[in-house]
Coordinates of C-alpha atoms and ligand atoms in Angstrom, one line a residue:
M1 CA -63.2 -172.4 -16.6
T2 CA -60.9 -174.6 -14.7
I3 CA -57.5 -173.1 -13.8
R4 CA -54.5 -175.4 -13.7
R5 CA -51.5 -173.3 -14.7
V6 CA -50.9 -169.7 -13.7
A7 CA -48.0 -167.5 -14.8
V8 CA -46.7 -164.4 -13.0
M9 CA -44.7 -161.5 -14.5
T10 CA -43.3 -158.1 -13.4
S11 CA -43.5 -155.3 -15.8
G12 CA -42.5 -151.6 -16.2
G13 CA -40.2 -149.9 -13.6
D14 CA -39.3 -152.3 -10.8
A15 CA -40.5 -151.5 -7.3
P16 CA -39.2 -152.7 -3.9
G17 CA -41.7 -155.4 -2.8
M18 CA -42.2 -156.9 -6.2
N19 CA -40.3 -160.0 -5.0
A20 CA -42.6 -160.4 -2.0
A21 CA -45.5 -160.2 -4.5
I22 CA -43.9 -162.9 -6.8
R23 CA -43.4 -165.1 -3.8
G24 CA -47.0 -164.5 -2.6
V25 CA -48.4 -165.3 -6.0
V26 CA -46.4 -168.6 -6.4
R27 CA -47.1 -169.8 -2.9
A28 CA -50.8 -168.9 -2.8
G29 CA -51.2 -170.4 -6.3
L30 CA -49.5 -173.6 -5.1
Y31 CA -51.8 -173.6 -2.1
N32 CA -54.8 -173.5 -4.5
G33 CA -53.4 -176.6 -6.2
W34 CA -52.2 -174.8 -9.4
E35 CA -48.9 -175.2 -11.3
M36 CA -47.1 -171.9 -11.2
F37 CA -44.8 -170.3 -13.8
G38 CA -42.6 -167.2 -14.0
I39 CA -42.4 -165.1 -17.1
R40 CA -39.0 -163.4 -17.7
E41 CA -38.8 -159.7 -18.4
G42 CA -42.5 -158.6 -18.6
F43 CA -44.4 -158.4 -21.8
A44 CA -41.2 -159.1 -23.8
G45 CA -40.9 -162.5 -22.2
L46 CA -44.7 -163.0 -22.5
M47 CA -44.4 -162.6 -26.3
A48 CA -41.2 -164.7 -26.5
G49 CA -42.6 -167.6 -24.5
D50 CA -39.9 -167.2 -21.9
Y51 CA -41.6 -169.1 -19.1
R52 CA -40.3 -171.4 -16.4
P53 CA -42.0 -173.4 -13.7
L54 CA -41.7 -172.0 -10.2
G55 CA -42.0 -174.1 -7.0
A56 CA -42.1 -173.0 -3.4
R57 CA -38.3 -173.3 -3.0
D58 CA -37.7 -171.2 -6.1
V59 CA -39.2 -168.1 -4.4
G60 CA -37.5 -168.7 -1.1
G61 CA -35.1 -166.1 0.3
I62 CA -36.4 -163.3 -1.9
I63 CA -38.9 -161.5 0.3
Q64 CA -36.2 -159.1 1.6
L65 CA -34.7 -158.3 -1.8
G66 CA -35.4 -155.3 -3.9
G67 CA -35.8 -155.5 -7.7
T68 CA -37.5 -158.5 -9.2
M69 CA -36.2 -162.0 -9.6
L70 CA -38.1 -162.3 -12.9
G71 CA -36.6 -159.2 -14.4
S72 CA -38.7 -156.4 -15.9
A73 CA -38.9 -154.5 -19.1
R74 CA -41.0 -152.0 -21.1
A75 CA -42.1 -153.7 -24.3
P76 CA -43.8 -151.3 -26.8
E77 CA -44.3 -154.2 -29.3
F78 CA -47.0 -155.6 -27.0
K79 CA -49.2 -152.6 -28.0
T80 CA -49.4 -153.9 -31.5
P81 CA -52.0 -156.5 -32.6
E82 CA -49.2 -158.8 -33.8
G83 CA -47.4 -158.6 -30.4
Q84 CA -50.6 -159.5 -28.6
A85 CA -51.5 -162.4 -30.9
Q86 CA -48.0 -163.8 -30.4
A87 CA -48.4 -163.6 -26.6
V88 CA -51.7 -165.4 -26.8
A89 CA -50.3 -168.1 -29.0
R90 CA -47.3 -168.6 -26.7
L91 CA -49.5 -168.9 -23.6
S92 CA -51.7 -171.4 -25.3
Q93 CA -48.7 -173.5 -26.4
A94 CA -47.5 -173.5 -22.8
G95 CA -51.0 -174.4 -21.5
I96 CA -51.1 -171.4 -19.3
D97 CA -54.7 -170.6 -18.2
A98 CA -54.2 -167.3 -16.4
V99 CA -51.7 -164.5 -15.9
A100 CA -50.8 -162.3 -12.9
V101 CA -49.3 -158.9 -13.9
I102 CA -47.4 -157.1 -11.2
G103 CA -46.9 -153.5 -12.3
G104 CA -48.1 -149.9 -12.7
N105 CA -50.1 -147.9 -15.2
G106 CA -48.6 -149.1 -18.5
S107 CA -48.4 -152.7 -17.3
Q108 CA -52.1 -152.7 -16.2
T109 CA -53.1 -151.2 -19.5
G110 CA -51.2 -154.1 -21.1
A111 CA -52.9 -156.6 -18.7
H112 CA -56.3 -155.2 -19.8
A113 CA -55.3 -155.7 -23.5
L114 CA -54.4 -159.3 -22.8
S115 CA -57.7 -159.9 -21.0
Q116 CA -59.5 -158.6 -24.1
H117 CA -58.1 -161.7 -25.9
G118 CA -60.0 -164.0 -23.5
I119 CA -57.1 -164.8 -21.2
P120 CA -58.1 -164.5 -17.5
V121 CA -55.8 -161.9 -16.0
V122 CA -55.3 -160.4 -12.6
G123 CA -53.3 -157.2 -12.0
I124 CA -51.3 -156.5 -8.8
A125 CA -50.8 -152.8 -8.0
S126 CA -47.1 -152.0 -8.0
T127 CA -45.3 -148.7 -8.9
I128 CA -43.3 -146.3 -6.8
D129 CA -45.2 -143.4 -8.4
N130 CA -48.5 -144.3 -6.7
D131 CA -50.6 -143.0 -9.6
L132 CA -52.6 -146.2 -10.3
T133 CA -56.4 -146.0 -10.1
G134 CA -57.8 -148.9 -8.0
S135 CA -55.3 -148.8 -5.1
D136 CA -54.8 -146.1 -2.5
I137 CA -51.2 -147.2 -2.2
T138 CA -49.0 -149.4 -4.5
I139 CA -46.1 -151.7 -3.9
G140 CA -42.8 -149.8 -3.6
V141 CA -44.1 -146.4 -2.6
D142 CA -43.3 -146.7 1.1
T143 CA -39.7 -147.8 0.4
A144 CA -39.1 -145.1 -2.2
L145 CA -40.6 -142.5 0.1
N146 CA -38.4 -143.6 3.0
I147 CA -35.3 -143.5 0.8
A148 CA -36.2 -139.9 -0.3
L149 CA -36.7 -138.9 3.3
E150 CA -33.4 -140.3 4.4
A151 CA -31.7 -138.3 1.7
I152 CA -33.6 -135.1 2.7
D153 CA -32.7 -135.6 6.4
R154 CA -29.0 -136.0 5.5
L155 CA -29.0 -133.0 3.2
K156 CA -30.6 -130.8 5.8
T157 CA -27.8 -131.4 8.2
T158 CA -25.1 -130.3 5.8
A159 CA -27.4 -127.5 4.5
S160 CA -27.6 -126.1 8.0
S161 CA -23.9 -126.1 8.5
H162 CA -23.5 -123.8 5.4
R163 CA -26.7 -121.9 5.5
R164 CA -27.7 -123.4 2.1
A165 CA -30.8 -124.3 0.3
F166 CA -31.0 -127.7 -1.4
L167 CA -33.2 -128.7 -4.3
V168 CA -33.9 -132.5 -4.2
E169 CA -35.3 -134.0 -7.4
V170 CA -37.4 -137.2 -6.7
M171 CA -38.9 -139.7 -9.1
G172 CA -42.5 -139.7 -10.3
R173 CA -42.8 -139.4 -14.1
D174 CA -46.0 -137.5 -14.4
C175 CA -47.1 -137.7 -10.8
G176 CA -46.1 -135.5 -7.8
Y177 CA -47.1 -138.0 -5.1
L178 CA -43.6 -138.9 -4.0
A179 CA -42.4 -135.3 -4.0
L180 CA -45.4 -134.1 -2.1
M181 CA -45.2 -136.7 0.6
A182 CA -41.4 -136.5 0.9
G183 CA -41.8 -132.7 1.1
I184 CA -44.4 -132.9 3.9
A185 CA -42.6 -135.6 5.9
G186 CA -39.2 -134.0 5.3
G187 CA -40.3 -130.5 6.3
A188 CA -39.6 -128.8 2.9
E189 CA -40.0 -125.1 2.5
A190 CA -41.4 -125.6 -1.1
I191 CA -42.6 -128.4 -3.3
C192 CA -42.7 -128.4 -7.1
I193 CA -45.0 -131.0 -8.6
P194 CA -46.7 -131.2 -12.0
E195 CA -50.3 -131.1 -10.5
F196 CA -49.7 -127.6 -8.8
P197 CA -47.2 -125.7 -10.8
V198 CA -45.2 -122.9 -9.1
T199 CA -42.9 -120.5 -10.8
N200 CA -39.2 -120.1 -10.2
E201 CA -39.9 -116.6 -9.0
E202 CA -42.3 -117.9 -6.4
I203 CA -39.8 -120.4 -5.1
A204 CA -37.1 -117.7 -4.9
Q205 CA -39.5 -115.6 -2.8
V206 CA -40.3 -118.5 -0.4
L207 CA -36.6 -119.1 0.1
Q208 CA -35.8 -115.4 0.5
D209 CA -38.6 -115.1 3.2
A210 CA -37.4 -118.3 5.0
Y211 CA -33.8 -116.8 5.0
K212 CA -35.1 -113.6 6.5
R213 CA -37.0 -115.4 9.2
G214 CA -33.7 -116.9 10.3
K215 CA -33.9 -120.4 8.9
T216 CA -30.5 -122.0 8.6
H217 CA -31.5 -124.1 5.6
G218 CA -34.0 -124.3 2.8
M219 CA -35.4 -127.5 1.3
V220 CA -37.2 -127.6 -2.0
V221 CA -38.5 -131.0 -3.2
V222 CA -38.9 -131.1 -7.0
A223 CA -40.8 -133.9 -8.8
E224 CA -39.2 -135.3 -11.9
G225 CA -42.2 -134.3 -13.9
A226 CA -42.6 -130.7 -12.5
T227 CA -42.6 -127.8 -14.9
N228 CA -39.4 -126.5 -13.2
D229 CA -36.2 -128.2 -14.1
A230 CA -34.2 -128.7 -10.8
N231 CA -30.9 -127.7 -12.3
E232 CA -32.2 -124.6 -14.0
L233 CA -34.1 -123.7 -10.9
A234 CA -30.9 -124.0 -8.9
Q235 CA -29.1 -121.7 -11.2
Y236 CA -31.9 -119.2 -11.1
L237 CA -32.0 -119.2 -7.3
H238 CA -28.2 -118.9 -7.2
Q239 CA -28.4 -115.7 -9.4
Q240 CA -31.2 -114.3 -7.4
S241 CA -29.4 -114.8 -4.1
N242 CA -26.3 -113.1 -5.6
N243 CA -28.3 -110.2 -6.9
N244 CA -29.9 -109.6 -3.5
G245 CA -26.6 -109.9 -1.7
A246 CA -28.3 -112.1 0.9
G247 CA -29.9 -115.5 0.8
F248 CA -29.1 -119.2 0.8
E249 CA -26.4 -120.6 -1.3
V250 CA -28.0 -123.2 -3.5
R251 CA -27.2 -126.8 -4.4
A252 CA -29.2 -129.5 -6.3
T253 CA -29.3 -133.2 -5.9
T254 CA -31.1 -135.8 -8.1
L255 CA -32.1 -139.0 -6.3
G256 CA -33.2 -140.8 -9.4
H257 CA -33.1 -144.6 -9.4
V258 CA -31.6 -144.8 -5.9
Q259 CA -35.3 -144.7 -4.8
R260 CA -36.2 -147.8 -6.7
G261 CA -33.4 -150.0 -5.4
G262 CA -32.6 -151.7 -2.1
I263 CA -34.4 -153.5 0.7
P264 CA -38.2 -153.2 0.8
T265 CA -39.7 -151.9 4.0
A266 CA -41.9 -154.1 6.2
Y267 CA -44.9 -152.2 4.7
D268 CA -44.0 -153.1 1.1
R269 CA -43.3 -156.7 1.9
L270 CA -46.7 -157.0 3.7
L271 CA -48.5 -155.1 0.9
G272 CA -46.8 -157.3 -1.8
S273 CA -47.7 -160.5 0.1
R274 CA -51.3 -159.4 0.7
L275 CA -52.1 -158.2 -2.8
A276 CA -50.6 -161.3 -4.3
A277 CA -52.7 -163.6 -2.1
H278 CA -55.8 -161.5 -2.8
A279 CA -55.1 -161.7 -6.6
M280 CA -54.9 -165.5 -6.4
D281 CA -58.2 -165.5 -4.4
C282 CA -59.8 -163.5 -7.2
L283 CA -58.7 -166.0 -9.8
A284 CA -59.9 -168.9 -7.6
K285 CA -63.3 -167.3 -7.3
G286 CA -63.5 -166.7 -11.1
Q287 CA -63.2 -162.9 -10.6
Y288 CA -61.0 -162.3 -13.7
N289 CA -59.6 -159.1 -15.3
V290 CA -59.4 -157.1 -12.1
L291 CA -56.6 -155.2 -10.4
A292 CA -55.8 -156.4 -6.9
G293 CA -55.4 -153.2 -4.8
Q294 CA -56.0 -151.7 -1.4
L295 CA -58.8 -149.3 -0.9
G296 CA -59.8 -147.8 2.4
G297 CA -57.4 -150.2 4.2
K298 CA -59.1 -153.3 2.6
M299 CA -58.3 -155.6 -0.2
A300 CA -60.2 -154.5 -3.4
A301 CA -60.7 -155.8 -6.9
T302 CA -61.3 -153.1 -9.5
P303 CA -62.1 -154.0 -13.2
L304 CA -59.0 -153.5 -15.3
A305 CA -61.2 -151.7 -17.8
E306 CA -61.6 -149.0 -15.1
V307 CA -57.9 -148.9 -14.4
A308 CA -56.4 -149.0 -17.9
G309 CA -55.2 -145.6 -19.3
R310 CA -56.2 -143.7 -16.2
T311 CA -54.2 -142.0 -13.4
K312 CA -55.1 -141.3 -9.8
P313 CA -55.1 -137.7 -8.8
I314 CA -53.3 -136.5 -5.7
P315 CA -55.3 -134.9 -2.9
T316 CA -55.4 -131.1 -3.1
E317 CA -55.6 -130.7 0.7
L318 CA -52.2 -132.3 1.1
F319 CA -50.6 -129.6 -1.1
E320 CA -52.3 -127.0 1.0
L321 CA -51.1 -128.7 4.2
A322 CA -47.5 -128.6 2.9
E323 CA -47.8 -124.8 2.5
V324 CA -49.3 -124.3 6.0
L325 CA -46.5 -126.4 7.6
A326 CA -43.6 -124.7 5.8
R327 CA -43.7 -121.6 8.1
Ligands
F6P1 O1 -42.7 -145.4 -13.2 C1 -41.7 -145.6 -12.3 C2 -40.5 -144.7 -12.6 O2 -39.5 -144.9 -11.6 C3 -40.8 -143.2 -12.8 O3 -40.9 -142.5 -11.5 C4 -39.7 -142.7 -13.6 O4 -40.0 -141.6 -14.3 C5 -39.5 -143.9 -14.5 O5 -40.0 -145.0 -13.9 C6 -38.1 -144.1 -14.9 O6 -38.0 -145.1 -15.9 P1 -36.7 -145.9 -16.3 O7 -36.3 -146.8 -15.2 O8 -37.1 -146.6 -17.5 O9 -35.7 -144.9 -16.5

């Protein structure tokens, strides 16, 4: 089929670097001679027909901004046959031939559903969780990780002054990637992630041993989706430390959405730009219904059918490495 008009949207949780990807899609699409459109607020805007033309100047000055100039949303209505039929009708009314979906797991599952209606779709791998099949790394991960690390580094200095242990809860709904990497790079004593559950008793023991070895601070990174609740764990550790009469005082900090905001790193700007251009190349070559991702350092296109509804496991050896390094 001949492509003339392409629309781009961002969906699900925003990620630093999404704006770089929007800019990349629009400019690479214009380079290919297509008319480019932006869809407001993800699948909600797709169903509502909330589209506007985007020229090269409309995406100027955004590469350094976090968030997404198009807005983002989670739209459960798109999971229904009625929602999907409405989106297809709106696209046809607007004469849009193909859609680029910038987002993570839920968004790429939606992209796959849209492609099943005969619309050429290309996904662009973007989520701070880094749990998307088809890309070793996704847009936003590097920035989120660096923000978590800055917080950990800061907390360590105040922790050392008071001989305290800090629990830091980082994002990652069902995936421990961010917590694991932040734990390794931040020199944590213990890491709690959903993939490798540890008990509160085990964490208490690790901290007690670290205290006895003369460490001036303890750092425990807890993933949002871990079986341990960070505040409950903090209370438990506090009690344990009181019972033993020796041990770190404990404090808990939740980083939350701080990790999703702010200036994207150079890495995320480059990844967003490269994946966007690669996605437009795929469309130009007639390679539809794929996820533009990075595998083994190279641009890759994985069928959306293989991406939808799946999650990428985290490497076991990295969890083992974290344990070895926490001496
Ligand atoms: O998927 C990205 C993510 O930031 C998860 O890490 C987190 O669990 C979730 O989004 C939070 O979603 P919301 O922004 O809707 O609260």
